[in-house]
Short mmCIF file of C-alpha atoms and ligand atoms in Angstrom, two decimals:
data_model
loop_
_atom_site.label_atom_id
_atom_site.label_comp_id
_atom_site.label_asym_id
_atom_site.label_seq_id
_atom_site.Cartn_x
_atom_site.Cartn_y
_atom_site.Cartn_z
CA MET I 1 151.95 -15.77 17.37
CA GLN I 2 149.35 -16.14 19.68
CA VAL I 3 152.28 -14.28 21.73
CA SER I 4 152.52 -11.51 19.58
CA ALA I 5 148.61 -10.90 19.98
CA CYS I 6 148.93 -10.80 23.56
CA PHE I 7 151.53 -8.29 23.86
CA PRO I 8 150.84 -5.73 21.47
CA SER I 9 153.13 -3.38 23.26
CA GLU I 10 156.42 -2.71 25.00
CA ARG I 11 154.44 -0.58 27.11
CA TRP I 12 151.33 -2.57 27.52
CA VAL I 13 153.98 -5.32 29.34
CA VAL I 14 155.07 -2.91 31.47
CA VAL I 15 151.49 -2.09 32.57
CA TRP I 16 150.39 -5.52 33.37
CA PHE I 17 153.64 -5.82 35.20
CA VAL I 18 153.33 -3.04 37.19
CA THR I 19 150.02 -2.03 38.21
CA VAL I 20 147.69 -4.43 37.49
CA PHE I 21 148.07 -7.89 36.49
CA ASP I 22 150.28 -8.88 38.88
CA VAL I 23 149.12 -9.52 42.04
CA GLY I 24 147.23 -12.44 40.45
CA VAL I 25 146.76 -13.95 44.43
CA ASP I 26 147.32 -17.74 45.73
CA ILE I 27 143.68 -18.13 47.52
CA SER I 28 144.78 -21.43 49.60
CA PRO I 29 144.60 -20.40 52.73
CA LEU I 30 142.04 -18.14 52.58
CA VAL I 31 139.73 -21.25 50.77
CA GLU I 32 141.27 -23.59 53.39
CA LYS I 33 141.16 -21.64 56.91
CA ILE I 34 138.45 -19.39 57.13
CA ASP I 35 135.59 -21.18 58.72
CA ASP I 36 138.49 -21.83 61.70
CA PRO I 37 137.70 -20.07 64.94
CA ASN I 38 141.70 -19.03 65.14
CA MET I 39 141.59 -17.44 61.33
CA ALA I 40 142.20 -13.72 62.22
CA ASN I 41 145.75 -15.00 63.80
CA ASP I 42 146.74 -16.96 60.59
CA LYS I 43 149.90 -15.15 58.84
CA ASP I 44 149.11 -16.84 55.23
CA LEU I 45 145.67 -15.94 55.18
CA LEU I 46 146.12 -12.29 56.47
CA GLN I 47 148.64 -12.52 53.42
CA VAL I 48 146.33 -13.31 51.34
CA VAL I 49 143.73 -10.39 52.78
CA ARG I 50 146.69 -7.92 52.12
CA LEU I 51 147.08 -8.78 48.56
CA LEU I 52 143.37 -8.78 48.19
CA ASP I 53 142.67 -5.37 49.33
CA ASP I 54 146.02 -4.47 46.98
CA ALA I 55 144.51 -5.94 44.03
CA CYS I 56 140.89 -4.43 45.21
CA ARG I 57 142.36 -1.38 45.28
CA GLU I 58 144.87 -1.03 42.47
CA ALA I 59 143.09 -2.31 40.16
CA GLY I 60 139.74 -4.11 40.91
CA PHE I 61 141.03 -7.40 38.68
CA PHE I 62 142.97 -10.22 39.69
CA TYR I 63 143.42 -13.71 39.02
CA VAL I 64 143.07 -16.28 41.42
CA LYS I 65 144.07 -19.59 41.65
CA GLY I 66 144.52 -22.32 44.95
CA HIS I 67 140.66 -21.37 44.99
CA GLY I 68 139.84 -25.82 45.32
CA ILE I 69 137.75 -25.96 41.88
CA ALA I 70 140.10 -28.75 40.07
CA GLU I 71 140.84 -27.66 36.46
CA PRO I 72 139.94 -30.33 35.29
CA LEU I 73 136.42 -29.53 35.42
CA MET I 74 137.20 -25.92 34.42
CA LYS I 75 137.82 -27.02 31.28
CA GLU I 76 135.40 -29.64 31.14
CA VAL I 77 132.74 -26.89 32.24
CA ARG I 78 133.73 -25.16 29.42
CA ASP I 79 134.58 -27.74 26.96
CA VAL I 80 129.77 -28.76 27.69
CA THR I 81 130.05 -24.64 26.22
CA HIS I 82 131.53 -25.07 23.56
CA LYS I 83 129.54 -28.16 22.46
CA PHE I 84 126.44 -26.71 22.95
CA PHE I 85 127.37 -23.32 20.92
CA GLN I 86 128.17 -25.74 18.38
CA LEU I 87 124.52 -28.15 17.68
CA PRO I 88 122.02 -26.34 14.93
CA TYR I 89 120.51 -23.26 15.58
CA GLU I 90 117.07 -24.90 15.76
CA GLU I 91 118.47 -27.16 18.87
CA LYS I 92 119.80 -23.78 20.44
CA LEU I 93 116.53 -22.56 20.33
CA LYS I 94 114.21 -25.10 22.37
CA ILE I 95 116.26 -23.43 25.31
CA LYS I 96 115.54 -19.58 23.74
CA MET I 97 115.65 -16.88 26.72
CA THR I 98 112.07 -14.86 26.90
CA PRO I 99 110.87 -12.57 28.70
CA GLN I 100 108.15 -14.98 30.00
CA ASN I 101 110.97 -16.99 31.63
CA GLY I 102 112.48 -14.57 33.66
CA TYR I 103 115.05 -13.90 30.88
CA ARG I 104 116.58 -16.90 31.26
CA GLY I 105 117.86 -19.26 28.59
CA TYR I 106 120.00 -18.48 24.88
CA GLN I 107 120.48 -15.34 23.41
CA ARG I 108 121.09 -15.56 19.70
CA LEU I 109 124.23 -13.71 17.80
CA GLY I 110 123.88 -9.69 18.19
CA GLU I 111 120.71 -10.05 20.22
CA ASN I 112 122.49 -8.74 23.23
CA ILE I 113 123.41 -4.69 22.97
CA THR I 114 125.74 -2.90 25.54
CA ASN I 115 125.67 0.28 25.16
CA GLY I 116 123.37 0.68 22.40
CA LYS I 117 125.28 -1.97 20.25
CA PRO I 118 124.93 -5.11 19.47
CA ASP I 119 126.88 -7.51 21.24
CA MET I 120 129.32 -10.09 18.97
CA GLN I 121 128.27 -12.61 21.31
CA GLU I 122 125.56 -16.17 22.04
CA ALA I 123 124.76 -16.84 25.37
CA ILE I 124 122.93 -18.88 27.82
CA ASP I 125 121.93 -17.21 31.46
CA TYR I 126 120.89 -18.37 34.62
CA TYR I 127 120.16 -17.58 37.53
CA ALA I 128 119.06 -18.66 41.34
CA PRO I 129 115.72 -19.61 41.57
CA ILE I 130 113.25 -16.97 42.73
CA GLU I 131 110.11 -18.15 44.16
CA PRO I 132 106.91 -16.38 43.11
CA GLY I 133 105.91 -13.85 45.42
CA LYS I 134 109.23 -14.27 47.59
CA TYR I 135 109.99 -10.49 46.71
CA GLY I 136 106.49 -9.46 46.22
CA ASP I 137 106.74 -6.83 42.96
CA LEU I 138 110.41 -6.27 43.29
CA ALA I 139 110.98 -9.99 41.33
CA THR I 140 108.30 -10.51 38.90
CA PRO I 141 110.31 -10.03 35.87
CA MET I 142 113.22 -12.31 37.13
CA GLU I 143 110.64 -15.51 38.19
CA GLY I 144 111.08 -17.86 35.96
CA THR I 145 112.75 -21.38 35.68
CA ASN I 146 116.10 -21.68 34.47
CA LEU I 147 116.35 -23.54 31.37
CA TRP I 148 118.66 -26.92 30.98
CA PRO I 149 119.71 -28.51 27.39
CA LYS I 150 119.02 -31.84 26.45
CA TYR I 151 122.27 -31.77 24.65
CA PRO I 152 124.93 -32.32 25.86
CA SER I 153 123.96 -34.98 28.03
CA ASN I 154 126.30 -34.26 31.18
CA PHE I 155 125.26 -30.37 30.31
CA ASP I 156 122.63 -29.87 33.76
CA ALA I 157 124.38 -32.11 36.02
CA LEU I 158 127.87 -31.16 35.68
CA LEU I 159 126.43 -26.85 35.21
CA LYS I 160 124.94 -27.50 38.30
CA ASN I 161 127.45 -29.03 40.72
CA TYR I 162 129.87 -25.93 39.20
CA ILE I 163 126.81 -23.24 40.27
CA SER I 164 127.20 -24.38 43.71
CA LEU I 165 130.84 -24.55 44.30
CA LEU I 166 131.72 -21.27 42.66
CA ARG I 167 128.73 -19.77 45.57
CA ASP I 168 130.71 -21.26 47.71
CA LEU I 169 133.95 -20.38 46.79
CA SER I 170 132.76 -16.63 46.01
CA ARG I 171 131.56 -16.27 49.37
CA LYS I 172 134.79 -17.48 50.93
CA ILE I 173 136.49 -14.48 48.64
CA MET I 174 133.76 -12.13 49.73
CA GLN I 175 134.53 -13.13 53.30
CA GLY I 176 138.21 -12.03 52.34
CA ILE I 177 136.99 -9.22 51.60
CA ALA I 178 135.39 -7.93 54.41
CA LEU I 179 138.12 -8.31 55.81
CA ALA I 180 140.97 -6.52 53.55
CA LEU I 181 138.64 -3.63 54.04
CA GLY I 182 138.53 -3.67 57.25
CA GLY I 183 135.60 -5.30 58.51
CA PRO I 184 133.89 -8.15 60.44
CA VAL I 185 134.55 -11.47 57.93
CA ASP I 186 130.48 -11.91 58.05
CA ALA I 187 129.97 -8.95 56.95
CA PHE I 188 128.10 -9.85 54.07
CA GLU I 189 126.16 -12.02 55.31
CA GLY I 190 122.38 -12.01 56.70
CA ARG I 191 120.34 -8.87 54.86
CA THR I 192 123.72 -8.17 52.57
CA ALA I 193 124.49 -10.94 51.14
CA GLY I 194 123.21 -13.79 53.45
CA ASP I 195 121.04 -15.01 50.70
CA PRO I 196 123.11 -14.30 47.59
CA PHE I 197 121.68 -14.10 44.22
CA TRP I 198 124.09 -15.65 41.47
CA VAL I 199 123.93 -15.41 37.63
CA CYS I 200 125.91 -17.98 35.37
CA ARG I 201 126.24 -16.77 32.05
CA LEU I 202 127.74 -18.71 29.46
CA ILE I 203 129.29 -16.96 26.87
CA GLY I 204 130.58 -17.88 23.51
CA TYR I 205 132.49 -15.45 21.17
CA PRO I 206 132.51 -16.64 17.19
CA VAL I 207 135.59 -15.72 14.82
CA SER I 208 134.54 -12.48 13.73
CA THR I 209 135.33 -13.64 10.14
CA ASP I 210 132.58 -16.12 10.46
CA ILE I 211 129.88 -12.96 10.77
CA LEU I 212 128.40 -11.32 8.25
CA GLU I 213 129.56 -8.48 7.36
CA GLU I 214 126.21 -6.75 7.49
CA HIS I 215 125.65 -8.14 11.12
CA ARG I 216 129.07 -7.56 12.31
CA THR I 217 130.65 -5.13 15.06
CA ASP I 218 133.43 -4.31 16.68
CA THR I 219 133.02 -5.71 20.12
CA GLY I 220 131.89 -8.90 22.13
CA CYS I 221 131.13 -7.29 24.23
CA GLY I 222 130.96 -3.63 24.69
CA ALA I 223 132.63 -1.58 27.72
CA HIS I 224 130.78 -2.32 30.91
CA THR I 225 131.06 -2.89 35.06
CA ASP I 226 129.62 -5.72 35.98
CA TYR I 227 126.34 -5.49 38.13
CA GLY I 228 126.81 -7.32 41.45
CA LEU I 229 129.72 -7.65 44.27
CA LEU I 230 132.10 -10.62 42.39
CA THR I 231 132.88 -11.83 39.12
CA LEU I 232 134.68 -15.50 38.53
CA VAL I 233 135.65 -16.19 34.87
CA ASN I 234 136.74 -18.94 33.55
CA GLN I 235 137.63 -18.58 30.53
CA ASP I 236 139.26 -19.99 27.61
CA ASP I 237 142.97 -20.61 27.27
CA ASP I 238 145.52 -19.35 24.68
CA ILE I 239 142.74 -16.43 23.30
CA CYS I 240 143.32 -13.09 24.47
CA ALA I 241 139.79 -11.70 24.26
CA LEU I 242 138.80 -9.97 27.46
CA GLU I 243 140.22 -6.55 28.25
CA VAL I 244 140.45 -4.53 30.77
CA LYS I 245 141.07 -0.37 31.38
CA ASN I 246 143.68 0.60 33.45
CA GLN I 247 144.06 3.03 35.32
CA SER I 248 146.17 5.08 32.85
CA GLY I 249 143.35 4.68 30.20
CA GLU I 250 144.33 1.93 28.49
CA TRP I 251 142.79 -0.99 27.48
CA ILE I 252 145.33 -4.39 28.37
CA TYR I 253 144.78 -7.98 28.03
CA ALA I 254 143.83 -10.18 30.83
CA LYS I 255 145.74 -12.92 28.74
CA PRO I 256 144.25 -16.53 30.14
CA ILE I 257 146.59 -17.94 32.77
CA PRO I 258 145.40 -21.55 33.02
CA GLY I 259 143.59 -23.09 36.27
CA THR I 260 142.73 -19.48 37.34
CA PHE I 261 140.01 -17.78 37.72
CA VAL I 262 139.64 -13.17 36.15
CA CYS I 263 138.00 -12.21 39.36
CA ASN I 264 136.82 -8.67 39.24
CA ILE I 265 134.76 -6.28 41.57
CA GLY I 266 131.30 -5.07 40.89
CA ASP I 267 129.05 -1.98 41.37
CA MET I 268 127.31 -3.00 44.22
CA LEU I 269 131.36 -3.61 46.28
CA LYS I 270 131.46 -0.50 45.11
CA VAL I 271 128.49 1.69 46.92
CA TRP I 272 128.84 -0.44 49.69
CA SER I 273 132.80 0.06 50.48
CA ASN I 274 131.86 4.15 49.67
CA GLY I 275 134.01 3.41 46.59
CA ILE I 276 136.92 2.32 48.39
CA TYR I 277 136.53 -0.50 45.93
CA GLN I 278 136.15 0.46 42.41
CA PRO I 279 134.90 -1.85 39.64
CA THR I 280 136.49 -2.06 36.14
CA LEU I 281 135.69 -1.45 32.74
CA HIS I 282 136.08 -4.48 30.58
CA ARG I 283 134.81 -5.62 26.68
CA VAL I 284 136.02 -8.56 24.78
CA VAL I 285 136.85 -8.71 21.31
CA ASN I 286 137.70 -12.09 19.34
CA ASN I 287 140.11 -11.13 16.89
CA SER I 288 141.50 -14.69 16.87
CA PRO I 289 140.90 -17.15 14.84
CA ARG I 290 138.84 -19.35 17.16
CA TYR I 291 135.69 -19.95 18.50
CA ARG I 292 136.14 -18.03 22.16
CA VAL I 293 133.72 -19.64 25.30
CA SER I 294 133.67 -17.31 28.86
CA VAL I 295 131.77 -18.62 31.83
CA ALA I 296 131.17 -16.00 34.08
CA PHE I 297 129.97 -16.65 37.49
CA PHE I 298 128.75 -13.20 39.16
CA TYR I 299 128.23 -13.52 43.37
CA GLU I 300 125.64 -10.61 44.01
CA SER I 301 124.17 -9.45 47.18
CA ASN I 302 120.58 -10.25 48.27
CA PHE I 303 117.78 -10.05 45.75
CA ASP I 304 116.55 -7.06 48.04
CA ALA I 305 119.29 -5.76 50.18
CA ALA I 306 119.12 -2.02 49.45
CA ILE I 307 123.26 -1.16 49.53
CA GLU I 308 124.31 1.56 50.87
CA PRO I 309 127.68 3.10 52.14
CA VAL I 310 129.03 1.16 55.56
CA GLU I 311 129.47 2.88 58.13
CA PHE I 312 133.45 1.69 58.58
CA CYS I 313 133.68 2.38 55.17
CA ARG I 314 132.17 5.66 55.45
CA GLU I 315 134.22 6.62 58.57
CA ARG I 316 137.87 5.29 56.19
CA THR I 317 136.64 8.24 52.91
CA GLY I 318 135.51 11.52 55.11
CA GLY I 319 132.75 10.38 56.84
CA VAL I 320 130.36 11.22 53.83
CA ALA I 321 127.98 9.13 51.39
CA LYS I 322 129.21 9.41 48.07
CA TYR I 323 126.63 6.83 46.86
CA GLU I 324 122.87 6.48 47.10
CA LYS I 325 121.37 3.94 48.30
CA VAL I 326 120.90 1.35 45.24
CA VAL I 327 118.79 -1.98 45.74
CA TYR I 328 120.22 -4.83 43.52
CA GLY I 329 117.13 -6.20 42.56
CA GLU I 330 116.37 -2.96 40.86
CA HIS I 331 119.58 -2.39 39.33
CA LEU I 332 120.02 -5.85 38.21
CA ILE I 333 116.20 -5.58 36.37
CA LYS I 334 117.22 -1.82 35.12
CA LYS I 335 120.01 -2.81 33.61
CA VAL I 336 118.56 -6.84 32.14
CA LEU I 337 115.56 -4.98 30.08
CA ASN I 338 118.41 -2.52 28.43
CA ASN I 339 120.59 -5.25 27.53
CA PHE I 340 118.20 -6.28 24.41
CA ILE I 341 117.19 -5.43 20.82
CA LYS I 342 113.59 -4.28 21.05
N1 LIG B 401 125.70 -9.93 34.80
C1 LIG B 401 126.32 -8.91 34.18
N2 LIG B 401 127.10 -8.32 34.54
N3 LIG B 401 126.49 -9.23 32.71
C2 LIG B 401 127.59 -8.96 31.24
C3 LIG B 401 126.93 -7.92 30.92
C4 LIG B 401 127.33 -7.57 30.19
C5 LIG B 401 127.19 -6.53 29.90
C6 LIG B 401 125.47 -5.59 29.60
N4 LIG B 401 125.60 -6.28 28.15
C7 LIG B 401 125.23 -4.07 30.07
O1 LIG B 401 125.44 -3.10 28.79
O2 LIG B 401 125.77 -4.20 30.77
O1 LIG B 402 133.69 -12.88 28.31
C1 LIG B 402 134.48 -12.53 29.08
O2 LIG B 402 135.57 -13.22 29.35
C2 LIG B 402 133.72 -11.80 29.97
C3 LIG B 402 132.35 -11.54 29.76
C4 LIG B 402 132.53 -10.59 31.26
O3 LIG B 402 132.77 -9.63 30.95
C5 LIG B 402 130.42 -10.26 31.32
O4 LIG B 402 129.72 -11.11 30.42
O5 LIG B 402 130.21 -9.55 32.11
FE1 LIG B 403 131.68 -8.10 33.04
#
């Protein structure tokens, strides 16, 4: 049953294999060797870089394996997420998200909106800590402390460790992407993303028939692109729900492949690369008979980075900047302020 839900048409299968998702990348050579002084001569690493370039240019979406995050850890993170969302509503409200708390914490079903419509999801947002005043007025709306639930009891230790591992992994993938674009390996360090902002968003998508009809909309998360550099999604096995718009304008499933992360590029990478890499529209629809969770890790630039097309990418694309300069923190805050029902 699940399989047919994942493969709705023959055409889809062709699209899947030929253009978009034939680019699952085993990144182990990158993860293991990117810090070696001699890495620029490593054939396996350079092959990973080529595959990343293909994936980012052709799809903007790809699977990574060989990333070094143990599958049982990925599963445990999803398990505690399931357990948290199963708690009584009163318990979940103990870590309720408020603007006063920098938009960190729990958001109930229907509280998030995308394109003006409530998303059929509940979620918890964690953001990189911002010391008060660190970025002047720029970051004030996002200042606040992350809220950790009391149950499940291992939740905060597990998530903190996971976030730290994903931050390190994302940095390495971004080093690969820097090489893929033809830049220096440290292109994203320093003022661009040497002090990267990050977001960890735990999301639960209820079974649609469990939602009152008068509250129900048709998407778990409406069509959007992500805001930063790179997103790594850890999704439940066996439920097809994340959909990606391919170059022919069709929505195709990013079906779960156990042990992999689904990666996609964000708005800041588009600007920085002068459009060589484009973020892909995606959305979530949980039509399955099971509650689905995903844990999305967003790796971003420095909060106060002014992102503009970098010179070597501009040169590769006719010499003219296609995008205006954008301050990442301003972009994020504009999005966040539009993400909730008023
Ligand atoms: N940091 C990210 N990407 N968070 C998830 C974005 C989900 C869409 C959002 N409601 C919107 O309308 O943009
Ligand atoms: O739930 C998913 O698979 C993806 C969620 C997503 O795209 C997002 O929150 O930005
Ligand atoms: Fe997304």
